[in-house]
Short mmCIF file of C-alpha atoms in Angstrom, two decimals:
data_model
loop_
_atom_site.label_atom_id
_atom_site.label_comp_id
_atom_site.label_asym_id
_atom_site.label_seq_id
_atom_site.Cartn_x
_atom_site.Cartn_y
_atom_site.Cartn_z
CA MET A 1 15.55 -7.81 -21.06
CA GLY A 2 13.78 -4.37 -22.74
CA SER A 3 15.86 -2.65 -20.61
CA ASN A 4 17.03 0.55 -22.23
CA THR A 5 19.00 3.14 -20.53
CA ALA A 6 18.65 6.56 -21.66
CA GLU A 7 21.32 9.21 -22.88
CA HIS A 8 21.43 12.47 -21.80
CA GLY A 9 19.82 15.31 -23.04
CA LYS A 10 18.03 12.51 -25.62
CA ILE A 11 13.86 12.81 -26.18
CA LYS A 12 13.57 8.85 -26.98
CA GLN A 13 9.25 7.89 -27.76
CA HIS A 14 7.01 4.56 -27.09
CA THR A 15 2.83 4.61 -27.26
CA VAL A 16 2.74 4.07 -23.67
CA VAL A 17 5.09 4.84 -20.49
CA ILE A 18 4.44 3.88 -16.87
CA VAL A 19 6.15 5.41 -15.04
CA GLY A 20 6.84 2.67 -11.57
CA GLY A 21 7.62 -0.75 -11.84
CA GLY A 22 6.08 -1.87 -8.29
CA ALA A 23 3.17 -4.04 -8.35
CA ALA A 24 0.60 -1.34 -9.90
CA GLY A 25 3.39 -0.86 -12.81
CA ILE A 26 4.80 -3.69 -13.35
CA SER A 27 1.41 -5.46 -12.98
CA VAL A 28 -1.09 -2.73 -15.80
CA ALA A 29 2.44 -3.56 -18.50
CA ALA A 30 1.62 -7.37 -18.46
CA SER A 31 -2.10 -6.19 -18.93
CA LEU A 32 -1.61 -4.15 -21.72
CA HIS A 33 1.18 -6.39 -23.52
CA LYS A 34 -1.53 -9.59 -22.83
CA ARG A 35 -3.76 -7.66 -24.52
CA ASP A 36 -1.69 -6.33 -27.69
CA SER A 37 2.05 -6.90 -27.85
CA SER A 38 2.15 -4.98 -30.48
CA LEU A 39 2.01 -1.83 -28.38
CA ASP A 40 5.29 -0.50 -27.33
CA ILE A 41 5.79 0.22 -23.64
CA ALA A 42 8.07 2.12 -21.14
CA ILE A 43 8.56 1.86 -17.95
CA ILE A 44 10.09 4.24 -15.52
CA GLU A 45 11.42 2.99 -12.20
CA PRO A 46 15.01 3.57 -10.82
CA ALA A 47 14.72 1.06 -8.19
CA GLN A 48 17.48 -2.00 -7.35
CA LYS A 49 14.64 -4.76 -5.54
CA HIS A 50 10.80 -5.31 -5.90
CA HIS A 51 8.93 -5.84 -2.82
CA TYR A 52 5.87 -8.21 -1.71
CA GLN A 53 5.69 -5.46 0.36
CA PRO A 54 2.40 -7.58 1.82
CA GLY A 55 4.54 -9.41 3.68
CA TRP A 56 6.03 -6.97 5.41
CA THR A 57 4.10 -7.34 8.06
CA MET A 58 4.46 -11.41 8.69
CA VAL A 59 7.73 -10.98 8.61
CA GLY A 60 7.31 -8.72 11.87
CA GLY A 61 4.85 -11.04 13.20
CA GLY A 62 7.76 -13.84 12.56
CA VAL A 63 5.54 -15.61 10.12
CA PHE A 64 7.17 -14.85 7.06
CA LYS A 65 11.55 -14.87 6.10
CA PRO A 66 12.78 -12.00 5.44
CA GLU A 67 14.34 -12.39 2.29
CA THR A 68 10.78 -14.31 0.30
CA THR A 69 9.05 -10.71 0.08
CA SER A 70 12.10 -9.03 -2.68
CA LYS A 71 13.05 -10.11 -5.51
CA PRO A 72 16.16 -7.48 -7.89
CA MET A 73 13.96 -6.14 -10.25
CA THR A 74 15.30 -7.34 -13.14
CA SER A 75 13.98 -10.53 -12.30
CA VAL A 76 9.66 -8.74 -11.83
CA MET A 77 10.60 -6.10 -14.83
CA PRO A 78 8.92 -7.75 -17.95
CA GLY A 79 11.64 -8.63 -21.34
CA PHE A 80 9.24 -6.75 -23.91
CA ALA A 81 9.18 -3.63 -21.71
CA SER A 82 11.71 0.12 -22.26
CA TRP A 83 13.25 0.28 -18.84
CA TYR A 84 14.25 3.25 -18.24
CA ARG A 85 16.28 3.50 -14.45
CA GLN A 86 15.65 6.25 -13.38
CA SER A 87 13.53 8.11 -11.72
CA VAL A 88 11.08 11.42 -13.22
CA SER A 89 12.26 14.16 -12.62
CA SER A 90 9.08 16.42 -14.15
CA ILE A 91 6.34 15.77 -16.40
CA ASP A 92 4.99 18.16 -19.54
CA GLU A 93 1.57 17.36 -19.00
CA GLU A 94 0.81 19.68 -22.90
CA HIS A 95 3.59 18.32 -24.81
CA ASN A 96 3.41 14.64 -24.15
CA GLN A 97 6.63 14.26 -22.40
CA VAL A 98 8.20 13.21 -18.52
CA ALA A 99 11.98 14.52 -18.50
CA LEU A 100 14.58 11.86 -15.94
CA ALA A 101 17.03 13.15 -13.15
CA ASP A 102 19.42 12.17 -16.12
CA GLY A 103 18.40 15.02 -17.66
CA SER A 104 16.49 13.50 -20.61
CA THR A 105 13.57 12.68 -22.14
CA VAL A 106 10.61 10.43 -22.17
CA GLN A 107 7.53 10.41 -25.09
CA TYR A 108 4.26 8.69 -24.99
CA GLN A 109 0.98 8.72 -26.47
CA ALA A 110 -0.43 7.77 -23.20
CA LEU A 111 1.10 7.57 -19.45
CA ILE A 112 0.29 5.53 -16.91
CA LEU A 113 1.42 7.36 -13.76
CA ALA A 114 2.05 4.63 -10.68
CA PRO A 115 4.60 5.34 -8.77
CA GLY A 116 3.60 4.39 -5.24
CA LEU A 117 3.10 6.82 -2.88
CA GLU A 118 5.89 8.66 -0.25
CA LEU A 119 6.31 7.91 3.35
CA ASN A 120 6.46 11.25 5.10
CA TRP A 121 9.26 10.09 8.38
CA GLY A 122 9.90 13.58 8.82
CA GLY A 123 6.47 14.51 9.96
CA ILE A 124 6.83 12.94 13.14
CA ASP A 125 9.61 14.67 14.66
CA GLY A 126 12.55 12.21 15.61
CA LEU A 127 11.62 9.65 13.91
CA ARG A 128 13.58 9.12 11.85
CA GLU A 129 16.74 8.54 13.89
CA ALA A 130 15.03 7.06 16.33
CA LEU A 131 14.00 3.74 14.14
CA GLY A 132 15.66 0.71 14.51
CA SER A 133 16.26 1.45 18.53
CA ASN A 134 15.32 1.36 21.59
CA GLY A 135 11.95 -0.53 20.50
CA VAL A 136 11.49 1.66 17.84
CA THR A 137 10.01 0.83 14.82
CA SER A 138 8.00 0.31 11.82
CA ASN A 139 6.80 -2.43 9.44
CA TYR A 140 6.61 0.40 6.68
CA GLN A 141 10.28 0.06 6.97
CA GLU A 142 12.06 -2.02 4.56
CA GLY A 143 14.29 -4.31 6.21
CA MET A 144 12.44 -3.55 9.86
CA ALA A 145 10.10 -5.21 10.16
CA SER A 146 13.12 -8.10 11.52
CA TYR A 147 13.96 -5.56 14.00
CA THR A 148 9.59 -5.61 14.69
CA TRP A 149 9.75 -9.51 15.37
CA GLU A 150 13.23 -8.96 17.58
CA THR A 151 11.52 -6.64 20.05
CA VAL A 152 8.33 -8.39 19.95
CA GLN A 153 10.25 -11.59 20.55
CA ASN A 154 12.36 -9.61 23.73
CA LEU A 155 9.49 -8.18 25.21
CA LYS A 156 8.70 -9.09 28.93
CA ASN A 157 6.77 -6.51 30.48
CA GLY A 158 6.10 -3.52 30.14
CA ARG A 159 4.33 -0.51 27.32
CA ALA A 160 3.75 -1.39 23.47
CA LEU A 161 2.15 1.08 21.64
CA PHE A 162 0.81 1.42 17.96
CA SER A 163 0.19 4.16 16.38
CA GLN A 164 -1.98 4.86 12.81
CA PRO A 165 -1.55 8.33 11.52
CA PRO A 166 -3.97 10.05 9.75
CA MET A 167 -5.69 8.35 6.13
CA PRO A 168 -5.24 8.73 3.39
CA ILE A 169 -2.16 5.43 3.36
CA LYS A 170 -1.64 2.30 2.42
CA CYS A 171 -2.28 -1.25 3.95
CA ALA A 172 -5.18 0.97 6.60
CA GLY A 173 -5.13 -2.35 8.22
CA ALA A 174 -1.50 -2.53 8.98
CA PRO A 175 -0.72 -0.95 12.07
CA GLN A 176 -3.37 -3.02 13.90
CA LYS A 177 -1.91 -5.81 12.28
CA ALA A 178 1.13 -5.11 14.01
CA LEU A 179 -0.44 -4.63 16.90
CA TYR A 180 -2.67 -8.12 16.79
CA LEU A 181 0.08 -10.73 15.63
CA SER A 182 2.35 -8.16 18.62
CA ALA A 183 -0.35 -9.08 21.12
CA ASP A 184 -1.34 -12.89 20.32
CA HIS A 185 2.66 -13.41 20.69
CA TRP A 186 2.86 -12.08 24.19
CA LEU A 187 -0.25 -14.28 24.87
CA ARG A 188 1.24 -17.61 23.43
CA THR A 189 3.87 -17.45 25.24
CA GLY A 190 2.66 -16.29 29.04
CA VAL A 191 3.28 -12.63 29.48
CA LEU A 192 0.15 -10.87 27.97
CA HIS A 193 -0.37 -9.73 31.58
CA ASN A 194 2.91 -8.09 32.12
CA ILE A 195 2.49 -5.27 28.89
CA ASP A 196 0.26 -2.00 28.54
CA ILE A 197 -0.93 -1.82 24.95
CA GLN A 198 -2.24 1.06 23.50
CA PHE A 199 -3.26 1.54 20.16
CA HIS A 200 -3.10 5.38 19.43
CA ASN A 201 -4.83 6.06 15.95
CA ALA A 202 -5.50 9.29 14.13
CA GLY A 203 -8.94 8.77 13.33
CA ALA A 204 -11.49 8.31 14.99
CA VAL A 205 -13.41 4.13 14.18
CA LEU A 206 -11.29 1.29 15.21
CA PHE A 207 -11.61 0.54 10.76
CA GLY A 208 -13.43 2.23 8.77
CA VAL A 209 -15.62 -0.32 6.88
CA PRO A 210 -18.70 -0.84 10.06
CA ASP A 211 -19.54 -3.95 9.39
CA TYR A 212 -15.87 -5.41 10.49
CA VAL A 213 -15.88 -3.81 13.67
CA PRO A 214 -17.40 -6.44 16.02
CA ALA A 215 -14.58 -8.89 15.30
CA LEU A 216 -12.08 -6.67 15.49
CA GLN A 217 -13.47 -4.92 18.56
CA SER A 218 -13.17 -8.74 20.31
CA TYR A 219 -9.41 -9.00 20.35
CA ILE A 220 -9.37 -5.03 20.94
CA GLU A 221 -10.90 -7.46 24.25
CA LYS A 222 -9.42 -10.15 24.00
CA TYR A 223 -5.39 -8.42 24.27
CA GLY A 224 -6.53 -6.26 26.61
CA VAL A 225 -5.39 -3.18 23.98
CA GLY A 226 -6.14 0.38 25.33
CA LEU A 227 -8.07 2.42 22.34
CA ASN A 228 -7.27 6.03 21.68
CA TYR A 229 -9.40 7.81 18.53
CA GLN A 230 -7.73 11.20 17.46
CA SER A 231 -4.16 10.58 18.77
CA THR A 232 -1.53 12.17 15.90
CA LEU A 233 2.19 10.59 17.19
CA VAL A 234 3.75 13.36 16.58
CA SER A 235 7.52 13.23 18.21
CA VAL A 236 9.56 10.54 19.27
CA ASN A 237 12.69 10.91 22.17
CA GLY A 238 14.20 7.44 21.36
CA PRO A 239 17.25 7.33 24.17
CA SER A 240 13.77 8.26 26.81
CA ARG A 241 11.42 5.96 24.85
CA LYS A 242 9.44 9.02 25.26
CA ALA A 243 6.76 9.66 22.19
CA THR A 244 4.05 12.57 22.32
CA PHE A 245 0.34 12.05 20.69
CA ARG A 246 -1.77 15.26 19.84
CA HIS A 247 -5.17 14.26 21.12
CA THR A 248 -8.02 16.08 19.55
CA ASP A 249 -11.45 16.49 21.53
CA ALA A 250 -14.45 16.30 20.16
CA ASN A 251 -14.98 19.75 19.95
CA GLY A 252 -11.30 20.56 17.73
CA ASN A 253 -9.66 21.37 21.42
CA THR A 254 -5.51 19.35 20.73
CA GLU A 255 -3.59 18.15 24.20
CA ASP A 256 0.31 16.54 23.87
CA ARG A 257 0.85 14.91 25.70
CA GLU A 258 3.88 12.84 26.58
CA ILE A 259 3.96 8.47 27.42
CA GLY A 260 6.65 6.63 27.86
CA PHE A 261 7.53 3.80 26.38
CA ASP A 262 9.42 -0.17 26.17
CA MET A 263 7.94 -1.52 22.27
CA LEU A 264 6.65 1.79 19.48
CA HIS A 265 5.38 0.40 16.32
CA ALA A 266 4.86 3.86 14.14
CA VAL A 267 3.57 4.32 11.15
CA PRO A 268 4.13 7.96 9.04
CA PRO A 269 1.37 10.26 7.14
CA GLN A 270 2.19 9.64 3.33
CA ARG A 271 1.58 11.52 1.00
CA ALA A 272 2.20 11.77 -3.12
CA PRO A 273 5.85 11.92 -4.43
CA GLY A 274 7.00 15.21 -5.49
CA PHE A 275 6.13 15.62 -8.69
CA ILE A 276 3.03 14.20 -8.51
CA ARG A 277 1.79 15.81 -5.01
CA GLN A 278 3.32 19.86 -6.82
CA SER A 279 2.43 19.20 -9.98
CA ARG A 280 -0.61 19.94 -11.72
CA LEU A 281 -1.98 16.77 -12.35
CA ALA A 282 -2.83 16.90 -8.29
CA ASN A 283 -6.42 17.40 -6.35
CA GLU A 284 -6.48 19.61 -3.66
CA GLY A 285 -5.19 17.01 -1.59
CA GLY A 286 -1.99 16.39 -3.20
CA TRP A 287 -2.26 12.91 -5.38
CA LEU A 288 -3.36 12.13 -8.82
CA ASP A 289 -6.56 13.25 -9.38
CA LEU A 290 -8.21 10.60 -12.02
CA GLU A 291 -11.51 9.41 -12.13
CA ASP A 292 -13.27 7.31 -9.86
CA ASP A 293 -14.43 4.13 -12.53
CA THR A 294 -11.78 4.74 -15.48
CA LEU A 295 -9.09 5.20 -13.30
CA ARG A 296 -8.39 8.35 -16.60
CA HIS A 297 -7.51 11.38 -15.75
CA LYS A 298 -10.23 14.36 -15.13
CA ARG A 299 -7.85 16.66 -17.21
CA HIS A 300 -5.88 15.17 -19.66
CA SER A 301 -7.22 12.35 -21.54
CA ASN A 302 -4.00 10.49 -22.30
CA ILE A 303 -3.13 9.66 -18.51
CA PHE A 304 -4.09 7.52 -16.83
CA GLY A 305 -3.98 6.74 -13.46
CA LEU A 306 -3.69 3.36 -10.45
CA GLY A 307 -2.42 2.57 -7.37
CA ASP A 308 -1.14 4.43 -4.14
CA VAL A 309 -1.07 7.60 -5.85
CA SER A 310 -4.84 8.03 -7.18
CA GLY A 311 -6.76 10.51 -5.32
CA THR A 312 -9.63 8.28 -6.01
CA GLY A 313 -11.47 6.84 -2.42
CA ASN A 314 -10.88 3.27 -2.48
CA ALA A 315 -8.24 1.61 0.60
CA LYS A 316 -4.89 1.17 -1.27
CA THR A 317 -4.05 -2.03 -1.50
CA ALA A 318 -2.48 -4.96 -3.19
CA ALA A 319 -5.39 -6.24 -4.01
CA ALA A 320 -6.83 -2.85 -5.40
CA VAL A 321 -4.34 -3.08 -7.76
CA ARG A 322 -4.72 -6.06 -8.83
CA LYS A 323 -8.35 -5.44 -10.15
CA GLN A 324 -6.97 -1.56 -11.74
CA ALA A 325 -4.64 -2.81 -13.66
CA PRO A 326 -7.14 -5.10 -16.16
CA VAL A 327 -9.26 -1.35 -15.65
CA VAL A 328 -6.48 1.18 -17.06
CA ALA A 329 -4.98 -1.54 -19.35
CA GLU A 330 -8.89 -1.76 -21.50
CA ASN A 331 -9.48 2.12 -21.10
CA VAL A 332 -5.86 2.49 -22.08
CA ILE A 333 -6.19 0.49 -25.36
CA ALA A 334 -9.13 2.19 -26.52
CA HIS A 335 -8.06 5.73 -25.99
CA LEU A 336 -4.72 5.04 -27.89
CA ARG A 337 -7.92 3.27 -30.37
CA ASN A 338 -10.15 6.12 -30.13
CA GLN A 339 -12.55 3.97 -29.05
CA PRO A 340 -15.25 4.76 -25.65
CA LEU A 341 -13.74 3.79 -22.26
CA THR A 342 -15.79 0.74 -21.22
CA ALA A 343 -13.91 -0.77 -17.90
CA ALA A 344 -14.82 0.87 -14.61
CA TYR A 345 -13.52 0.56 -11.03
CA LEU A 346 -15.78 -0.43 -8.16
CA GLY A 347 -13.54 0.96 -5.79
CA TYR A 348 -12.84 -2.15 -4.31
CA GLY A 349 -10.25 -3.33 -1.94
CA SER A 350 -8.96 -5.80 0.82
CA CYS A 351 -7.33 -5.44 3.97
CA PRO A 352 -6.67 -9.32 5.29
CA LEU A 353 -6.34 -8.33 8.99
CA THR A 354 -3.70 -10.50 11.09
CA VAL A 355 -6.07 -10.48 14.26
CA GLU A 356 -3.57 -13.52 15.26
CA ASN A 357 -1.74 -15.99 14.14
CA GLY A 358 -3.86 -18.57 11.81
CA ARG A 359 -7.00 -15.96 11.62
CA ILE A 360 -7.82 -13.53 9.77
CA VAL A 361 -10.57 -11.37 9.02
CA LEU A 362 -10.78 -10.57 5.36
CA ALA A 363 -12.42 -7.93 4.41
CA GLU A 364 -13.03 -6.80 0.83
CA PHE A 365 -14.93 -3.58 0.08
CA GLY A 366 -15.20 -0.56 -2.41
CA TYR A 367 -16.23 2.75 -2.61
CA GLY A 368 -18.81 3.94 0.26
CA GLY A 369 -17.80 0.69 2.45
CA VAL A 370 -20.44 -1.28 -0.12
CA LEU A 371 -19.04 -4.87 0.25
CA GLN A 372 -16.89 -6.74 -2.28
CA PRO A 373 -16.43 -10.31 -1.15
CA THR A 374 -15.18 -12.60 -3.83
CA PHE A 375 -15.98 -15.31 -1.92
CA PRO A 376 -19.71 -16.67 -0.73
CA ALA A 377 -19.94 -16.23 3.09
CA TRP A 378 -19.84 -20.65 2.55
CA VAL A 379 -17.07 -20.55 2.30
CA ASN A 380 -15.07 -17.44 3.57
CA ASP A 381 -17.54 -14.94 5.88
CA GLY A 382 -14.78 -11.34 5.63
CA THR A 383 -16.53 -9.59 8.77
CA LYS A 384 -15.35 -12.94 11.09
CA ALA A 385 -11.40 -14.12 12.01
CA THR A 386 -11.50 -17.57 10.21
CA ARG A 387 -8.85 -20.57 9.26
CA ALA A 388 -9.83 -19.67 5.63
CA ALA A 389 -8.81 -16.32 5.04
CA TRP A 390 -4.42 -17.18 6.78
CA PHE A 391 -4.75 -20.31 4.85
CA LEU A 392 -5.27 -17.39 1.36
CA LYS A 393 -3.12 -15.17 2.97
CA ALA A 394 -0.54 -16.75 4.17
CA LYS A 395 0.04 -19.76 1.99
CA GLN A 396 -1.20 -18.75 -1.47
CA LEU A 397 -0.89 -15.20 -2.06
CA PRO A 398 2.54 -14.33 -2.12
CA ALA A 399 2.48 -16.19 -5.01
CA LEU A 400 -0.61 -15.18 -6.59
CA TYR A 401 1.62 -12.07 -7.31
CA TRP A 402 5.06 -13.05 -8.36
CA TYR A 403 3.28 -15.28 -11.02
CA VAL A 404 -0.12 -14.50 -11.42
CA MET A 405 -0.30 -10.65 -10.51
CA LEU A 406 2.92 -9.25 -11.93
CA LYS A 407 2.29 -11.51 -15.06
CA GLY A 408 -0.98 -10.35 -16.47
CA HIS A 409 -3.17 -13.29 -15.34
CA GLU A 410 -6.38 -11.33 -14.02
CA TRP A 411 -7.74 -13.89 -11.54
CA LEU A 412 -10.81 -12.71 -10.05
CA ALA A 413 -10.14 -9.42 -11.06
CA LYS A 414 -12.95 -8.93 -14.67
CA PRO A 415 -13.19 -5.28 -15.39
CA ALA A 416 -17.35 -3.73 -14.75
CA ARG A 417 -19.12 -2.13 -16.91
CA ARG A 418 -20.04 1.05 -17.70
CA SER A 419 -22.41 2.16 -20.48
CA VAL A 420 -21.46 5.39 -22.55
#
């Protein structure tokens, strides 16, 4: 294992430094190494566990076992990379160096930022304290999906609320997936008619790409879900089982409404990590300011980024990372060799919307909502709920994640080309 524990006050040097050992960081490291095995690569990642986060929704629906969604970080961290088990305190982009929490410094020729995003639990008053009891849950919280499934199984009547915060969030379909899988269980066990299901969405539409809305709307109707748009969860009182939503009307006027619940699946607002958000590397929204196609920073030619931290207009999903990693790898190497950047990312993202146990609407789209289906319609029509998409999500994607994507095997991920 290429572990490298930095000493306090010391300065270490590497050709490429990657911040983040999640899906994006590990994938891009593997893609770089595949292209040039002589590269001196370092990865900065403090976590002890690596999570397959797309699996958490399936745990919450009783499909996956929790233990299948994580592995020790030591088992996925590539041996060719120097691993700094530290968090980042700041980035000095003028001097090409990263300051770590232990006081040491790592210098780079090229920097790749892939630290993911931050779940802002404090953005909803009382939510953090309420999680894990009184029917308050969130599949976004590590280890909490099991409580989601337990709560769903125990609920025989009453009101179930599902919330979605303002965009951007990672896996924009996940708040709905929790709803659909829960409702499907209640339908199969004969209690759906006893449960008032409400979906409170801070946005104004069911899904941002219109082509997929008819299929999703049919399931909303099948399960009898009450839709509440421009309705944002602002506070939770767990013991009294009450949630407050701020509703905004067409004229921009707001009204707070308190609603009682027996189950609440809450999704927190999300933001870039502080060392990005509060730096000169961020755009106006606080996200990493990258070129849409090259994924290079708009103002620093030797800084690149990918994954959930990016300020690009794609869906924040693991599927996006699968397409981004080869683009960043090619362009970083081109930069190091003083060559033009020719690899392009077209905004691909995928949301496998689990509308019932056994069927998925496989939403695949790029910038501007342009459909980018992986397979022809005769194999899988992404605008409809299909069993083929369920088979892909439930049976194939976990193994493809652990043993293909994280190993640098670029399955259906060839970069587009840009003219230079």
